[in-house]
Amino acid sequence: MNEQILGIHHVTAICDDAQTNLDFYSGVLGLRLVKRTVNFDAPESYHLYYGDYSGRPGTLLTFFAWPGIRRGRSGTGQVNFTAFAIPPGSIDFWKGHLARNDITATEKPPRFGEDLLGLTDPDGMSLELIETEASPGFVPWKDGPIPAEYAIRGLHSVTAEEEGYERTAKLLTDALGFHLAQQERNRFRYKIGTGTAGKTIDLLCTPDTQRGIVASGSVHHVAWRTESDVTQLTWRNKIVELGYNISPVMDRDYFHSIYFREPGGVLFEIATDPPGFTIDEPLEELGTHLRIPTWLEPARSQIEKLLPPLHLEQKAVL
Ligand code: ZN
């Protein structure tokens, strides 16, 4: 039994229009829609999951689509940058690809020796593409718009902005198994183990920045991977002992979740690797049908009427 936190499980963010979101993440960035479901707490709205072909934990970015929601505000107490791993030498491809698709990419100075591009999604969410040797072992989406040799490999890291970083750092290192790996000015990089892609969180200490507002274009929470239901309960007990409020185990169908807020204000989740996305759809059909939890099936026809249509069309200009 591996009781360690294994890395990032998924990042969940908020968008306005589901179709615009799909066109961008699947159509342009080439992530596969691996589950089309609803927000279990608000079933009249979509919850879209993107990842590699197999929907492996560590490659997943998910969105609550809440049409008409106001724009969020970037600030402290939030994850403000979500970074994907791209293969070494692929930045020029990405610069050209994004330009051809009318997306502005910004070259940022190398970070801890790795080259990166910054960009924003249609809701203003800040993303980064970071060239890294570390491979999270992704499975390429053969029918996707991006040639496999350039494709996004999964999540690289998240950057949380914090007014003060010490208490968050203490939680990461004393409880969750991270260590301070690197530091550059006000950026503190924490890794699990060797810190290959998907096992890294940066804390950016910005005491003069105003507090963020979570709405469209914001990260809602970041989830950390645990091996099983048994290890999740061990984590739950440990976090209760540390004095945090933590949710009971919630069944999210594709994984089981517990939630708590870290001292700086970012919502953390600990999610199980199993059962995964093939529990209700075969691998080759992931994301092609609306899947809803069994307890919502009696309301399926009403739910389907409330959800806007969603088309899986690839939009990228190559
Ligand atoms: Zn989550």
mmCIF file of C-alpha atoms in Angstrom, residues 27-212:
data_model
loop_
_atom_site.group_PDB
_atom_site.id
_atom_site.type_symbol
_atom_site.label_atom_id
_atom_site.label_comp_id
_atom_site.label_asym_id
_atom_site.label_seq_id
_atom_site.Cartn_x
_atom_site.Cartn_y
_atom_site.Cartn_z
ATOM 1 C CA GLY A 27 -10.050 21.690 -30.441
ATOM 2 C CA VAL A 28 -6.956 23.854 -30.023
ATOM 3 C CA LEU A 29 -4.908 22.488 -27.105
ATOM 4 C CA GLY A 30 -5.662 18.892 -28.072
ATOM 5 C CA LEU A 31 -6.803 17.542 -24.714
ATOM 6 C CA ARG A 32 -9.325 14.743 -25.034
ATOM 7 C CA LEU A 33 -12.785 15.230 -23.527
ATOM 8 C CA VAL A 34 -12.776 12.124 -21.337
ATOM 9 C CA LYS A 35 -16.069 12.683 -19.542
ATOM 10 C CA ARG A 36 -19.154 14.706 -20.314
ATOM 11 C CA THR A 37 -21.175 14.809 -17.147
ATOM 12 C CA VAL A 38 -23.011 17.270 -14.922
ATOM 13 C CA ASN A 39 -22.027 19.046 -11.749
ATOM 14 C CA PHE A 40 -23.382 16.588 -9.156
ATOM 15 C CA ASP A 41 -24.304 19.507 -6.884
ATOM 16 C CA ALA A 42 -25.929 21.507 -9.742
ATOM 17 C CA PRO A 43 -27.040 18.948 -12.349
ATOM 18 C CA GLU A 44 -28.421 21.554 -14.764
ATOM 19 C CA SER A 45 -24.819 22.488 -15.620
ATOM 20 C CA TYR A 46 -22.027 20.573 -17.327
ATOM 21 C CA HIS A 47 -18.935 19.231 -15.691
ATOM 22 C CA LEU A 48 -16.386 18.565 -18.447
ATOM 23 C CA TYR A 49 -13.234 16.517 -17.897
ATOM 24 C CA TYR A 50 -10.228 16.817 -20.183
ATOM 25 C CA GLY A 51 -7.123 14.678 -20.087
ATOM 26 C CA ASP A 52 -4.908 12.390 -22.089
ATOM 27 C CA TYR A 53 -6.451 9.612 -24.179
ATOM 28 C CA SER A 54 -6.934 7.392 -21.128
ATOM 29 C CA GLY A 55 -8.022 10.122 -18.694
ATOM 30 C CA ARG A 56 -5.211 9.233 -16.321
ATOM 31 C CA PRO A 57 -5.024 11.119 -13.008
ATOM 32 C CA GLY A 58 -2.304 13.743 -13.371
ATOM 33 C CA THR A 59 -3.478 14.740 -16.867
ATOM 34 C CA LEU A 60 -6.918 16.007 -15.870
ATOM 35 C CA LEU A 61 -8.278 19.532 -16.074
ATOM 36 C CA THR A 62 -12.011 19.783 -15.417
ATOM 37 C CA PHE A 63 -14.520 22.608 -15.754
ATOM 38 C CA PHE A 64 -17.802 23.543 -14.185
ATOM 39 C CA ALA A 65 -19.629 25.382 -16.985
ATOM 40 C CA TRP A 66 -21.805 28.079 -15.453
ATOM 41 C CA PRO A 67 -23.213 30.249 -18.266
ATOM 42 C CA GLY A 68 -23.501 33.918 -17.382
ATOM 43 C CA ILE A 69 -21.259 33.735 -14.333
ATOM 44 C CA ARG A 70 -19.134 36.837 -13.798
ATOM 45 C CA ARG A 71 -15.423 36.864 -14.412
ATOM 46 C CA GLY A 72 -13.208 35.933 -11.492
ATOM 47 C CA ARG A 73 -10.372 38.066 -10.222
ATOM 48 C CA SER A 74 -6.872 36.759 -9.921
ATOM 49 C CA GLY A 75 -5.335 37.333 -6.493
ATOM 50 C CA THR A 76 -4.130 35.683 -3.328
ATOM 51 C CA GLY A 77 -5.729 32.563 -1.882
ATOM 52 C CA GLN A 78 -6.025 31.013 -5.330
ATOM 53 C CA VAL A 79 -4.304 28.804 -7.840
ATOM 54 C CA ASN A 80 -3.622 31.415 -10.517
ATOM 55 C CA PHE A 81 -1.544 29.435 -13.005
ATOM 56 C CA THR A 82 -2.157 25.925 -14.251
ATOM 57 C CA ALA A 83 0.817 24.532 -16.151
ATOM 58 C CA PHE A 84 0.908 21.687 -18.641
ATOM 59 C CA ALA A 85 3.994 19.666 -19.521
ATOM 60 C CA ILE A 86 5.070 19.788 -23.150
ATOM 61 C CA PRO A 87 7.996 17.878 -24.651
ATOM 62 C CA PRO A 88 11.458 19.476 -24.889
ATOM 63 C CA GLY A 89 11.893 21.389 -28.139
ATOM 64 C CA SER A 90 8.154 21.842 -28.761
ATOM 65 C CA ILE A 91 7.797 25.519 -27.830
ATOM 66 C CA ASP A 92 8.259 26.720 -31.414
ATOM 67 C CA PHE A 93 5.493 24.380 -32.570
ATOM 68 C CA TRP A 94 3.199 25.725 -29.851
ATOM 69 C CA LYS A 95 4.005 29.355 -30.615
ATOM 70 C CA GLY A 96 3.079 28.804 -34.252
ATOM 71 C CA HIS A 97 0.039 26.701 -33.451
ATOM 72 C CA LEU A 98 -1.393 29.226 -31.000
ATOM 73 C CA ALA A 99 -0.699 32.120 -33.389
ATOM 74 C CA ARG A 100 -2.476 30.314 -36.240
ATOM 75 C CA ASN A 101 -5.453 29.935 -33.925
ATOM 76 C CA ASP A 102 -5.464 33.611 -32.889
ATOM 77 C CA ILE A 103 -4.325 32.908 -29.351
ATOM 78 C CA THR A 104 -1.726 35.230 -27.883
ATOM 79 C CA ALA A 105 1.129 33.406 -26.230
ATOM 80 C CA THR A 106 3.681 35.206 -24.079
ATOM 81 C CA GLU A 107 7.233 33.999 -23.760
ATOM 82 C CA LYS A 108 8.214 34.031 -20.109
ATOM 83 C CA PRO A 109 11.764 33.829 -18.753
ATOM 84 C CA PRO A 110 12.860 30.225 -18.078
ATOM 85 C CA ARG A 111 11.724 28.977 -14.684
ATOM 86 C CA PHE A 112 14.078 26.692 -12.763
ATOM 87 C CA GLY A 113 15.819 25.901 -16.039
ATOM 88 C CA GLU A 114 12.694 25.081 -18.041
ATOM 89 C CA ASP A 115 11.366 27.125 -20.991
ATOM 90 C CA LEU A 116 7.733 28.151 -20.911
ATOM 91 C CA LEU A 117 4.921 29.969 -22.674
ATOM 92 C CA GLY A 118 2.047 31.781 -20.978
ATOM 93 C CA LEU A 119 -1.442 32.036 -22.456
ATOM 94 C CA THR A 120 -5.002 32.592 -21.337
ATOM 95 C CA ASP A 121 -8.092 30.567 -22.143
ATOM 96 C CA PRO A 122 -11.332 32.159 -23.469
ATOM 97 C CA ASP A 123 -12.486 32.914 -19.902
ATOM 98 C CA GLY A 124 -9.217 34.581 -18.958
ATOM 99 C CA MET A 125 -7.748 31.637 -17.056
ATOM 100 C CA SER A 126 -3.937 31.712 -16.981
ATOM 101 C CA LEU A 127 -2.208 28.673 -18.392
ATOM 102 C CA GLU A 128 1.413 27.791 -18.964
ATOM 103 C CA LEU A 129 3.066 25.313 -21.293
ATOM 104 C CA ILE A 130 6.366 24.214 -19.787
ATOM 105 C CA GLU A 131 8.995 22.220 -21.655
ATOM 106 C CA THR A 132 10.101 19.395 -19.431
ATOM 107 C CA GLU A 133 12.074 16.173 -19.728
ATOM 108 C CA ALA A 134 9.963 14.614 -17.028
ATOM 109 C CA SER A 135 7.290 12.463 -18.594
ATOM 110 C CA PRO A 136 4.165 11.724 -16.634
ATOM 111 C CA GLY A 137 3.559 8.693 -18.889
ATOM 112 C CA PHE A 138 0.656 10.011 -20.881
ATOM 113 C CA VAL A 139 -1.273 8.137 -23.570
ATOM 114 C CA PRO A 140 -1.561 10.201 -26.789
ATOM 115 C CA TRP A 141 -4.948 10.901 -28.342
ATOM 116 C CA LYS A 142 -4.380 9.635 -31.892
ATOM 117 C CA ASP A 143 -7.456 11.380 -33.316
ATOM 118 C CA GLY A 144 -6.646 14.676 -31.621
ATOM 119 C CA PRO A 145 -5.581 17.825 -33.480
ATOM 120 C CA ILE A 146 -1.976 17.911 -32.165
ATOM 121 C CA PRO A 147 0.726 15.570 -33.518
ATOM 122 C CA ALA A 148 1.717 13.181 -30.689
ATOM 123 C CA GLU A 149 5.347 14.397 -30.634
ATOM 124 C CA TYR A 150 4.189 17.893 -29.583
ATOM 125 C CA ALA A 151 1.131 16.989 -27.519
ATOM 126 C CA ILE A 152 0.527 18.123 -23.966
ATOM 127 C CA ARG A 153 1.796 15.369 -21.638
ATOM 128 C CA GLY A 154 -0.392 16.160 -18.658
ATOM 129 C CA LEU A 155 -0.214 18.628 -15.819
ATOM 130 C CA HIS A 156 3.195 20.059 -14.953
ATOM 131 C CA SER A 157 2.385 22.088 -11.842
ATOM 132 C CA VAL A 158 0.079 24.633 -10.298
ATOM 133 C CA THR A 159 1.059 28.007 -8.900
ATOM 134 C CA ALA A 160 -0.852 29.227 -5.858
ATOM 135 C CA GLU A 161 -0.575 32.867 -4.877
ATOM 136 C CA GLU A 162 -0.457 33.424 -1.146
ATOM 137 C CA GLU A 163 -0.344 36.457 1.082
ATOM 138 C CA GLY A 164 2.110 34.593 3.308
ATOM 139 C CA TYR A 165 3.417 31.163 2.442
ATOM 140 C CA GLU A 166 4.670 29.695 5.730
ATOM 141 C CA ARG A 167 1.537 27.966 6.999
ATOM 142 C CA THR A 168 0.740 26.546 3.570
ATOM 143 C CA ALA A 169 4.349 25.401 3.274
ATOM 144 C CA LYS A 170 4.091 23.704 6.656
ATOM 145 C CA LEU A 171 0.983 21.789 5.544
ATOM 146 C CA LEU A 172 2.728 20.716 2.324
ATOM 147 C CA THR A 173 5.950 19.579 3.973
ATOM 148 C CA ASP A 174 4.906 18.355 7.427
ATOM 149 C CA ALA A 175 1.671 16.647 6.403
ATOM 150 C CA LEU A 176 1.332 16.066 2.676
ATOM 151 C CA GLY A 177 4.851 14.806 1.939
ATOM 152 C CA PHE A 178 6.262 17.630 -0.200
ATOM 153 C CA HIS A 179 9.729 19.142 0.179
ATOM 154 C CA LEU A 180 11.025 22.574 -0.748
ATOM 155 C CA ALA A 181 12.966 21.816 -3.912
ATOM 156 C CA GLN A 182 13.798 25.241 -5.339
ATOM 157 C CA GLN A 183 13.360 28.905 -4.595
ATOM 158 C CA GLU A 184 13.704 31.969 -6.785
ATOM 159 C CA ARG A 185 12.811 35.361 -5.310
ATOM 160 C CA ASN A 186 9.195 35.038 -4.076
ATOM 161 C CA ARG A 187 8.527 31.680 -5.779
ATOM 162 C CA PHE A 188 8.881 28.556 -3.637
ATOM 163 C CA ARG A 189 8.737 25.215 -5.453
ATOM 164 C CA TYR A 190 7.506 22.177 -3.550
ATOM 165 C CA LYS A 191 7.803 18.687 -4.982
ATOM 166 C CA ILE A 192 6.823 15.181 -4.114
ATOM 167 C CA GLY A 193 9.706 12.745 -4.512
ATOM 168 C CA THR A 194 11.702 13.492 -7.626
ATOM 169 C CA GLY A 195 8.993 15.919 -8.633
ATOM 170 C CA THR A 196 8.406 14.753 -12.172
ATOM 171 C CA ALA A 197 5.613 16.594 -13.954
ATOM 172 C CA GLY A 198 2.370 16.555 -12.007
ATOM 173 C CA LYS A 199 4.122 16.377 -8.635
ATOM 174 C CA THR A 200 4.879 20.052 -8.183
ATOM 175 C CA ILE A 201 3.217 23.075 -6.604
ATOM 176 C CA ASP A 202 4.745 26.539 -6.590
ATOM 177 C CA LEU A 203 3.801 29.030 -3.911
ATOM 178 C CA LEU A 204 4.104 32.607 -5.047
ATOM 179 C CA CYS A 205 4.263 34.921 -2.063
ATOM 180 C CA THR A 206 2.547 38.193 -3.067
ATOM 181 C CA PRO A 207 1.598 40.034 0.130
ATOM 182 C CA ASP A 208 0.708 43.239 -1.727
ATOM 183 C CA THR A 209 -1.788 41.609 -4.060
ATOM 184 C CA GLN A 210 -5.500 41.809 -3.337
ATOM 185 C CA ARG A 211 -7.458 38.694 -2.531
ATOM 186 C CA GLY A 212 -8.727 36.768 -5.554
#
